[in-house]
PDB file of C-alpha atoms in Angstrom:
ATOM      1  CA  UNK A 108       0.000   0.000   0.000  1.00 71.00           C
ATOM      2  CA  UNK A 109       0.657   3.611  -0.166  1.00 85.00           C
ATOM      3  CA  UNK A 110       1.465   3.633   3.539  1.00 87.00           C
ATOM      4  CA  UNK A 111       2.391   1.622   6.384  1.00 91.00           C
ATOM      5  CA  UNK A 112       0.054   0.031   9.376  1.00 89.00           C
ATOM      6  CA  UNK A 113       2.139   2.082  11.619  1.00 91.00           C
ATOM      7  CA  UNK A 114       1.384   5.677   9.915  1.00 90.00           C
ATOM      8  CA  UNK A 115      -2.685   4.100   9.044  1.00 84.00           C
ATOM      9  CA  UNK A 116      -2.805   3.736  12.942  1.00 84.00           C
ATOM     10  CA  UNK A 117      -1.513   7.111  13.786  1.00 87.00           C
ATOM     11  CA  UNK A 118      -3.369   8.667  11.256  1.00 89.00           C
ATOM     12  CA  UNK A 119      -6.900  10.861  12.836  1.00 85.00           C
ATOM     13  CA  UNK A 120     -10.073  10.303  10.953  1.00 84.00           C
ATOM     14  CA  UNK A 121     -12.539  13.014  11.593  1.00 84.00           C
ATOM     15  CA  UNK A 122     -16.178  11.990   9.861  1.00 83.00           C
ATOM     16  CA  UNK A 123     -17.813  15.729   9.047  1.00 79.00           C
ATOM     17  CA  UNK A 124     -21.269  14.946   7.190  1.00 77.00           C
ATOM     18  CA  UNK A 125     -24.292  15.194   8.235  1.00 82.00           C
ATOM     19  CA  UNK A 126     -23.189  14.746  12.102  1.00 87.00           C
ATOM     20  CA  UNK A 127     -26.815  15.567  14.170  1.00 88.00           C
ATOM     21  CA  UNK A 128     -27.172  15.199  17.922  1.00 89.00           C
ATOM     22  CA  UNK A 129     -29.520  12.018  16.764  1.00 90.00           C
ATOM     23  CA  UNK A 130     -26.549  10.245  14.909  1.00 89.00           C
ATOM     24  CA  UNK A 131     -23.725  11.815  16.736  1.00 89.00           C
ATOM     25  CA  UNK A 132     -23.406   9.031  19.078  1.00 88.00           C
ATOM     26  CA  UNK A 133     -23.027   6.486  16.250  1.00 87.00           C
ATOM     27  CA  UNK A 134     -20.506   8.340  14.688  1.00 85.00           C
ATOM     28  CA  UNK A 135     -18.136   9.043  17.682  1.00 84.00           C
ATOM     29  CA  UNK A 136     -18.371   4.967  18.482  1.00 83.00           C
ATOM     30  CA  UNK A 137     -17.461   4.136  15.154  1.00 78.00           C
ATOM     31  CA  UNK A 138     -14.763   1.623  14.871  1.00 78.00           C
ATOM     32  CA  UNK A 139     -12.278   3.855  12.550  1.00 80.00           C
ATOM     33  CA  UNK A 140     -13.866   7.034  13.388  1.00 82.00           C
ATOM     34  CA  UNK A 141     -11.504   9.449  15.758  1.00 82.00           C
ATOM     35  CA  UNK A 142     -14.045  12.623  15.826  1.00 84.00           C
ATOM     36  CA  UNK A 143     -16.639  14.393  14.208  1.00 86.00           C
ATOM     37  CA  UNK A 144     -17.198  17.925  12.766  1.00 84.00           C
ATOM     38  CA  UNK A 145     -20.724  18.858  13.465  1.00 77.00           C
ATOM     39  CA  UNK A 146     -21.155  21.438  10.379  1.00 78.00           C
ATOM     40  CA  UNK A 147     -24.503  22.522  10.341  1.00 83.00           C
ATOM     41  CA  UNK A 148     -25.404  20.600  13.424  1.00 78.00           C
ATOM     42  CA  UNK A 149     -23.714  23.483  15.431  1.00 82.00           C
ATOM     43  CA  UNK A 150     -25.585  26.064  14.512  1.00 88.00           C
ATOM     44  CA  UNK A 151     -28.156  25.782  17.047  1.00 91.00           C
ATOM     45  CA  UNK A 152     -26.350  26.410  20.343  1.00 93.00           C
ATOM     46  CA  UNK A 153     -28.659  23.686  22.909  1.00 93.00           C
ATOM     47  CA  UNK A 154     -28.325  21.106  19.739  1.00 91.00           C
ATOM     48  CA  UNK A 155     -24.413  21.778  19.701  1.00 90.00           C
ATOM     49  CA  UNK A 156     -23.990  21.344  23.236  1.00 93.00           C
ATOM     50  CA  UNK A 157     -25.828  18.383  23.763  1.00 92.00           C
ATOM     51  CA  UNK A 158     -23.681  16.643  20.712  1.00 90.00           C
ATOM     52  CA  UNK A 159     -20.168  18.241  22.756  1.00 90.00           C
ATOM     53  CA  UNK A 160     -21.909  16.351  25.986  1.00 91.00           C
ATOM     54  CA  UNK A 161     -22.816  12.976  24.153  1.00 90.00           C
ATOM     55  CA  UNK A 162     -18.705  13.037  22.752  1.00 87.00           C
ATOM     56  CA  UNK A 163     -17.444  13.825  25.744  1.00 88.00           C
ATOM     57  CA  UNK A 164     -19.393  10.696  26.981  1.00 86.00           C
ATOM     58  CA  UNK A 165     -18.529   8.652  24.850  1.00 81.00           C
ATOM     59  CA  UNK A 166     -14.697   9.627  24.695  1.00 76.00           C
ATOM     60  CA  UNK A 167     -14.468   9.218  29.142  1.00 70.00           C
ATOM     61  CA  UNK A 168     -16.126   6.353  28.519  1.00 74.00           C
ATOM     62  CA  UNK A 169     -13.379   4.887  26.030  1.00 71.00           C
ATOM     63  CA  UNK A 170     -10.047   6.014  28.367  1.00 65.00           C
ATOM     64  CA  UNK A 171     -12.084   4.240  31.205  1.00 69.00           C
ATOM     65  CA  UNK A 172     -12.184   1.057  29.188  1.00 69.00           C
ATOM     66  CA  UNK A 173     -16.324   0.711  29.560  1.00 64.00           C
ATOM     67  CA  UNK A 174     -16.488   0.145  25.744  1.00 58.00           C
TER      68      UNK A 174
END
């Protein structure tokens, strides 16, 4: 391939379409997925914060080792 396992697993993937609070979840706990930009989901300020709350979940939740 084009570039090594080594630089594939340091390598960030950041999904950015279409990220809602009612997929956000999803996205965030996808298996190759490192982070989301929320686009147009962040233009409503309640709607944006409750997506930042459901990452920051979801990302404690991962260093803790309950996924």
């Amino acid at each position: 391939g084009l570039f090594s396992a080594e630089t594939a697993q340091g390598t960030r993937i950041m999904y950015g379409g279409s990220v809602k609070t009612h997929n956000v979840a999803k996205m965030i706990t996808g298996e190759d997925i490192d982070g989301v930009g929320a686009g147009s989901g962040s233009l409503l300020v309640h709607e944006f914060l409750k997506m930042v709350r459901t990452c920051s979940e979801h990302t404690l939740s991962r260093k803790l080792g309950w996924q």
